[in-house]
XYZ file of C-alpha atoms in Angstrom:
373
model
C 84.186 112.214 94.897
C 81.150 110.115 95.850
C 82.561 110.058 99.598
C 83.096 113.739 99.205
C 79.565 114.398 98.487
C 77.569 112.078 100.670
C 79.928 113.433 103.598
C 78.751 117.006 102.951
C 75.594 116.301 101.939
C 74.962 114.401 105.008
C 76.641 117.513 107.013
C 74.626 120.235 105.728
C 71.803 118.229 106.326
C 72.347 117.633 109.725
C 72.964 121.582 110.187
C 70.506 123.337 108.051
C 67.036 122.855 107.941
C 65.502 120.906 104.764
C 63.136 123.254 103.670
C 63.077 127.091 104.172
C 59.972 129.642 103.659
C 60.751 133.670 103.431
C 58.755 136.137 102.479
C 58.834 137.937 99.130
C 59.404 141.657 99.203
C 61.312 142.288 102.425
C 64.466 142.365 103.304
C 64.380 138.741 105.278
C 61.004 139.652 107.376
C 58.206 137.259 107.525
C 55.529 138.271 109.308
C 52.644 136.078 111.515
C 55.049 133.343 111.442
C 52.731 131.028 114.095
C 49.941 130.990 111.358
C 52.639 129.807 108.672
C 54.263 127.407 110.900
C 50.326 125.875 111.403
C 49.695 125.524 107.981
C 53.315 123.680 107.249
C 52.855 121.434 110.107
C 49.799 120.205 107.632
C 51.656 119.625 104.777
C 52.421 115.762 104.320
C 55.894 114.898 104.724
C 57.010 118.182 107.231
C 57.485 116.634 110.968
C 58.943 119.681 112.497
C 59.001 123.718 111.857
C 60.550 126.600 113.582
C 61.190 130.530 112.953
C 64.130 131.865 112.936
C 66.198 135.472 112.683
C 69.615 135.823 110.671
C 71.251 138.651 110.482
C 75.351 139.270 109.941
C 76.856 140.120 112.672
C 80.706 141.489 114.164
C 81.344 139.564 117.308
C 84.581 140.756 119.456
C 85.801 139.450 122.914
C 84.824 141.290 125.690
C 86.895 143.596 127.379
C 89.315 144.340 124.238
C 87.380 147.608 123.056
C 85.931 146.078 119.869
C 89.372 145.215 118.634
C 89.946 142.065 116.365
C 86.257 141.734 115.487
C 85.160 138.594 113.509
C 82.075 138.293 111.544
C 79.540 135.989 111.772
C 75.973 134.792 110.670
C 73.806 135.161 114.012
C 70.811 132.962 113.998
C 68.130 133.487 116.497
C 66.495 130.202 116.895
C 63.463 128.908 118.629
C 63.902 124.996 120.466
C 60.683 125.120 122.500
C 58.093 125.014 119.854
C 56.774 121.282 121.097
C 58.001 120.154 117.679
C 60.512 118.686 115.785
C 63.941 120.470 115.458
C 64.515 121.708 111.791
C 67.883 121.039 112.195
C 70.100 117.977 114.599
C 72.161 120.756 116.149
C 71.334 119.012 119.337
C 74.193 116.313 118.720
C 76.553 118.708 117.313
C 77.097 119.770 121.040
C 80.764 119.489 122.445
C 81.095 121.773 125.104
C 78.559 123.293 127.275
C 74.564 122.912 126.172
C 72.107 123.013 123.718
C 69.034 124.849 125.544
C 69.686 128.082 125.168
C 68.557 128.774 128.499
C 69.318 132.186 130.599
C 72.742 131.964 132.152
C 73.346 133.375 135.726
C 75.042 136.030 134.406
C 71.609 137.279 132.799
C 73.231 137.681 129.573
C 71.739 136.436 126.173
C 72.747 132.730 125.914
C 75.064 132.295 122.575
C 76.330 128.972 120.640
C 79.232 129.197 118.787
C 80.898 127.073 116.293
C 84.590 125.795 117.289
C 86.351 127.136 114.764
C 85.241 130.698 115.623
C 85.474 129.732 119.351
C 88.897 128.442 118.655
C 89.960 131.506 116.894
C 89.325 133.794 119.448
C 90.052 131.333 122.758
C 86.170 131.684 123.775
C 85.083 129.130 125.932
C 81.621 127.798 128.258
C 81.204 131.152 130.544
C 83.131 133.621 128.615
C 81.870 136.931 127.283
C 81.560 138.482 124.094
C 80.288 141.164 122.454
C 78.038 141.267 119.182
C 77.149 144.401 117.206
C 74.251 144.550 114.570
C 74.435 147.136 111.758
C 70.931 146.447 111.011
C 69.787 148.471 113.773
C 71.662 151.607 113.766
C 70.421 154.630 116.381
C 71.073 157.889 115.552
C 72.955 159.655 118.281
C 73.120 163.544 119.762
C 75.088 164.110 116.809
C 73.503 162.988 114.415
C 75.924 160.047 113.919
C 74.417 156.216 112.906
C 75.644 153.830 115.735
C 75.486 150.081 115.164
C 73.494 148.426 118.029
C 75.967 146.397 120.882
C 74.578 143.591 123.583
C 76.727 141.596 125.328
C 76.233 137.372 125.216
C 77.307 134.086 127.466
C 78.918 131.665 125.431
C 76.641 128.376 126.992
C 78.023 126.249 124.217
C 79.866 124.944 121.736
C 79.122 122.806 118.314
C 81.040 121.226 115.660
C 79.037 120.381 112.281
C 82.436 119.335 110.429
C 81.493 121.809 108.146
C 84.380 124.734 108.220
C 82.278 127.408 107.082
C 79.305 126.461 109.523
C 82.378 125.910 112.159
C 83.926 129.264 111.791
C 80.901 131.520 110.897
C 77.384 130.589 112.642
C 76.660 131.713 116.461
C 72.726 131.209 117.602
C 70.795 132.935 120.219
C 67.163 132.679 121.238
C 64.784 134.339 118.737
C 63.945 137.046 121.522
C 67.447 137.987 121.908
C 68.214 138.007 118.124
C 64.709 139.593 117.397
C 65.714 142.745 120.540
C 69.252 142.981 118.474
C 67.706 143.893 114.730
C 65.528 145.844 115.863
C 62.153 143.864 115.947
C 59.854 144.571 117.968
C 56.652 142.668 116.454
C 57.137 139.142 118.275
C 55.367 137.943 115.333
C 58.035 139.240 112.342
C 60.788 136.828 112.251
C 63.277 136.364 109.126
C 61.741 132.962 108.010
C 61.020 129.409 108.917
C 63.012 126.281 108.836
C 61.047 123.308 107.959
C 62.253 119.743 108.615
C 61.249 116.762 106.046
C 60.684 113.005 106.490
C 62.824 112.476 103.666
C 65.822 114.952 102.707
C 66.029 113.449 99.119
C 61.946 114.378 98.395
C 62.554 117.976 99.820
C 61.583 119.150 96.165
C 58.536 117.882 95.849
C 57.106 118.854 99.521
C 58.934 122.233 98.701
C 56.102 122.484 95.804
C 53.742 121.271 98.053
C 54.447 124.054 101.062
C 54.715 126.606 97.987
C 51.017 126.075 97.116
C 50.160 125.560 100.892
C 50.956 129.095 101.993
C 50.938 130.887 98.381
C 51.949 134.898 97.468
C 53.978 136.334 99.306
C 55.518 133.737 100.542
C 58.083 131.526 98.928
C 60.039 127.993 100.178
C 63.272 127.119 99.002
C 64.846 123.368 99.076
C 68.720 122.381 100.542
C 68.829 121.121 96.831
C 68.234 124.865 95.279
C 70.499 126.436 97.865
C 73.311 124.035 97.723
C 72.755 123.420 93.811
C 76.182 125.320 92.294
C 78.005 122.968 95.516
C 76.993 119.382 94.496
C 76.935 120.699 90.348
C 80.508 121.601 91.285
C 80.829 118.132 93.122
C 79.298 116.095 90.045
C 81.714 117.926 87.388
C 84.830 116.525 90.010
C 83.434 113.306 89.468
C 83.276 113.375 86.228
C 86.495 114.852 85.687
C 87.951 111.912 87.552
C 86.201 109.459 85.570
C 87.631 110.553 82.394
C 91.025 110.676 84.389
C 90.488 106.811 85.392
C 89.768 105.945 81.995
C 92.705 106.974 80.498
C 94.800 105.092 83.199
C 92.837 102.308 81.939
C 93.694 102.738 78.347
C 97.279 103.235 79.057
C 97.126 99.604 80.496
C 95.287 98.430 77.531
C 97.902 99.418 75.579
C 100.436 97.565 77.350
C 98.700 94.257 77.108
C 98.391 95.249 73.504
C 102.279 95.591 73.617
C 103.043 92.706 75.387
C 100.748 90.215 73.116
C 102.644 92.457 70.143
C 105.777 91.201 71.313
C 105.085 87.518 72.490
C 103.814 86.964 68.801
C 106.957 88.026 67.276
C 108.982 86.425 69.866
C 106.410 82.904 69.028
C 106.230 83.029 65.745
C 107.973 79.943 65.025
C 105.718 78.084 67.756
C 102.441 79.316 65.956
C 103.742 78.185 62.612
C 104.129 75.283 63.805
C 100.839 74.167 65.863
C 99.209 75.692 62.412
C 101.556 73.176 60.258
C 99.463 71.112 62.695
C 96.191 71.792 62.083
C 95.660 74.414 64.718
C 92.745 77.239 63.247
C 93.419 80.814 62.928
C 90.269 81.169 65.149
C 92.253 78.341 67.749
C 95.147 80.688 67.630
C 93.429 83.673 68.057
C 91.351 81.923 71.306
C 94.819 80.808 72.762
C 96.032 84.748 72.614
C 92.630 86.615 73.679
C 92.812 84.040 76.636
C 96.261 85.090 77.536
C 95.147 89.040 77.308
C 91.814 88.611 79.269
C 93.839 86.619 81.945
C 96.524 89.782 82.304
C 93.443 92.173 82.391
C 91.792 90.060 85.001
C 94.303 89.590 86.911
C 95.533 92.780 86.971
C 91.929 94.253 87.830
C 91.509 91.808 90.547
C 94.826 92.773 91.918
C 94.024 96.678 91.434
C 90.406 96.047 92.799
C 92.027 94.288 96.232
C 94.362 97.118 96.734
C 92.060 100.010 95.871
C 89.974 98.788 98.537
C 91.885 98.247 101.331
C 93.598 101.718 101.030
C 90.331 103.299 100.641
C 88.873 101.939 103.558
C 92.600 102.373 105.489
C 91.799 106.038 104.048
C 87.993 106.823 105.462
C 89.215 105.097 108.782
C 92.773 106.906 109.831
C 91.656 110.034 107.432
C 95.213 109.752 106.126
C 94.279 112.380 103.245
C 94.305 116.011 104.763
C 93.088 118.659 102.762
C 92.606 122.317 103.459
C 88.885 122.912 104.865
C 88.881 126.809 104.081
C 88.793 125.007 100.303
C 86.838 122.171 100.237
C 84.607 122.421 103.447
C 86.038 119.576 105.210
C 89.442 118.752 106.860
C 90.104 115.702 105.061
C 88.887 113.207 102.412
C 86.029 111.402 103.351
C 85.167 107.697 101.620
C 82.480 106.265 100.524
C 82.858 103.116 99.058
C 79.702 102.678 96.143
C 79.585 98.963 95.551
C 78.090 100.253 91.986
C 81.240 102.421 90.966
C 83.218 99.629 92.128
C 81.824 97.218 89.915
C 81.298 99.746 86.846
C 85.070 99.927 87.140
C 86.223 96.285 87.090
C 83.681 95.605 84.306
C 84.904 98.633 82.100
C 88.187 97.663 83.117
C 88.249 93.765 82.013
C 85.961 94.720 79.214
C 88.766 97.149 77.865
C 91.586 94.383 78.317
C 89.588 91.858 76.454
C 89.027 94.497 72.963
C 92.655 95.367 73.563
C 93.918 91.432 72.882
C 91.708 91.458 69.788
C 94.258 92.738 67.105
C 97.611 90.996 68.605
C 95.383 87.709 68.423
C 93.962 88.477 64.811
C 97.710 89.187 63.844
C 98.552 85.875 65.335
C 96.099 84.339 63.592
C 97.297 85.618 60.338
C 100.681 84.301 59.529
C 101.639 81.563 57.249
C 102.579 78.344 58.658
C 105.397 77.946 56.063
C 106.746 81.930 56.638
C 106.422 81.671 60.616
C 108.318 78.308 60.667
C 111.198 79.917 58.765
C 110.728 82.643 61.109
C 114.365 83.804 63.092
């Protein structure tokens, strides 16, 4: 679970900006977003801000009539700004390019995601079209029609991320601002703000908060992706309960097996007692011969867990459905922290569980366990 998390944390960093500022009271509209953008490029710990346009979307293949529409989050996106990119969409390229500049055709560039490319066999140069119900026109009849433009598909991008894969196309902002039905070059639907460091986005959230002030109002990847990682941490520690009962099952069979070597030595403790031997000797000679099974066997485990997990993260053996779980197979992330939490529970548990078979040990008569059968 620890693998699982820093995978998709990592992802939706990558793909989504770090910080986010809308404005209260409209229907994803902020207005005189060059003025905002200034006064979050002065916020310490910001190092690159852009606006941006999202608006849901039906996209459809051109020349099929509208037929077997998918939806989709359209983003209109600016990548000129002189600044940093709020997002790293940049790498995320695999077919085609990230500029967003004018094709030939004259169309509105568009990138899509390859799972929604794959799904409807789009690729570099092909055609598509993508109606807004945003901006609906009223025609001679007095009918609402949703507004249509046609866009290039100039690239592809993978995030890993099935949701981001299969849902999000970007345009410019101009093309995205022309489809809503925005016609203020200065209204856009928010801005994306990129951090120094993802893991203080809080606290420069509170500081871009009292920055701009009323209306406006920034939101951190933490407080949007908060029920996804609470979800993640329950997982984990659902598992941990899960690999603590494995371990108590194995403390009881050391318990069992001590149980059992006593009875079947009871003859040879009475003895080395007739002898002289202490009841806290005997008990030394057993808790010795526990912790050694529960060492061993934690070593052992330890070795093994290891190599398969890292034979795991490296051949992604483990496939699991992405439409579920956001990514295509189990990633690993080997936390040299868990790892040693779990060998130190682990022997600590084996040495309490050779505590009573010794004490019973340590208990019997010389006289009875020599006449012991």
């Amino acid at each position: 679970m620890s693998g699982m998390q820093k995978d998709l944390q990592a992802k939706i960093l990558e793909s989504t900006p770090h910080i986010i500022v809308l404005e209260s009271g409209t229907t994803l509209r902020l207005h005189e977003w060059e003025e905002v953008v200034d006064l979050v490029m002065e916020v310490d710990g910001v190092v690159g801000a852009a606006p941006f346009v999202l608006s849901q979307v039906s996209v459809a293949r051109t020349g099929t009539d509208g037929l077997y529409p998918q939806s989709a989050n359209l983003y209109g996106i600016s990548i000129d700004t002189g600044r940093v990119a709020p997002t790293e969409m940049e790498r995320q390229i695999v077919e085609g390019i990230y500029n967003l500049t004018l094709p030939e055709s004259g169309l509105s560039p568009l990138l899509m995601g390859v799972g929604l490319a794959d799904r409807m066999q789009l690729f570099e140069g092909d055609t598509l079209l993508v109606v807004s119900f945003e901006n609906l026109k009223m025609d001679i009849l007095g009918g609402l029609n949703p507004t249509m433009r046609q866009f290039e598909v100039t690239g592809v991008f993978t995030t890993g991320m099935y949701d981001y894969d299969m849902q999000n196309v970007y345009t410019t902002l101009e093309a995205a601002q022309e489809l809503v039905g925005i016609t203020n070059p200065g209204v856009v639907g928010g801005v994306g703000i990129r951090t120094r460091q993802p893991e203080l986005a809080d606290e420069v959230r509170g500081k871009v908060q009292e920055s701009l002030g009323f209306p406006f109002y920034a939101e951190s990847w933490m407080t949007t992706n908060r029920a996804l990682f609470s979800a993640l941490r329950l997982e984990k520690i659902a598992m941990g309960l899960i690999l603590g009962l494995i371990v108590l099952v194995a403390a009881f069979n050391i318990v069992s097996t001590l149980v059992m070597v006593v009875a079947d030595r009871t003859r040879e403790i009475g003895i080395l007692k007739a002898m002289g031997m202490t009841r806290s000797g005997i008990m030394r000679v057993f808790v010795l011969q526990g912790a050694w099974i529960g060492v061993a066997g934690t070593m052992v485990g330890t070795v093994c867990g290891l190599i398969l997990a890292l034979l795991i993260g490296h051949f992604e053996i483990i496939r699991i459905p992405p439409d579920v779980y956001f990514v295509d197979h189990l990633p690993v992330s080997l936390n040299p922290f868990d790892v040693l939490g779990i060998v130190v529970a682990s022997v600590t548990i084996a040495f309490v569980a050779t505590i009573y078979p010794a004490w019973k040990a340590s208990r019997l008569e010389p006289v009875d366990a020599i006449r012991h059968e």
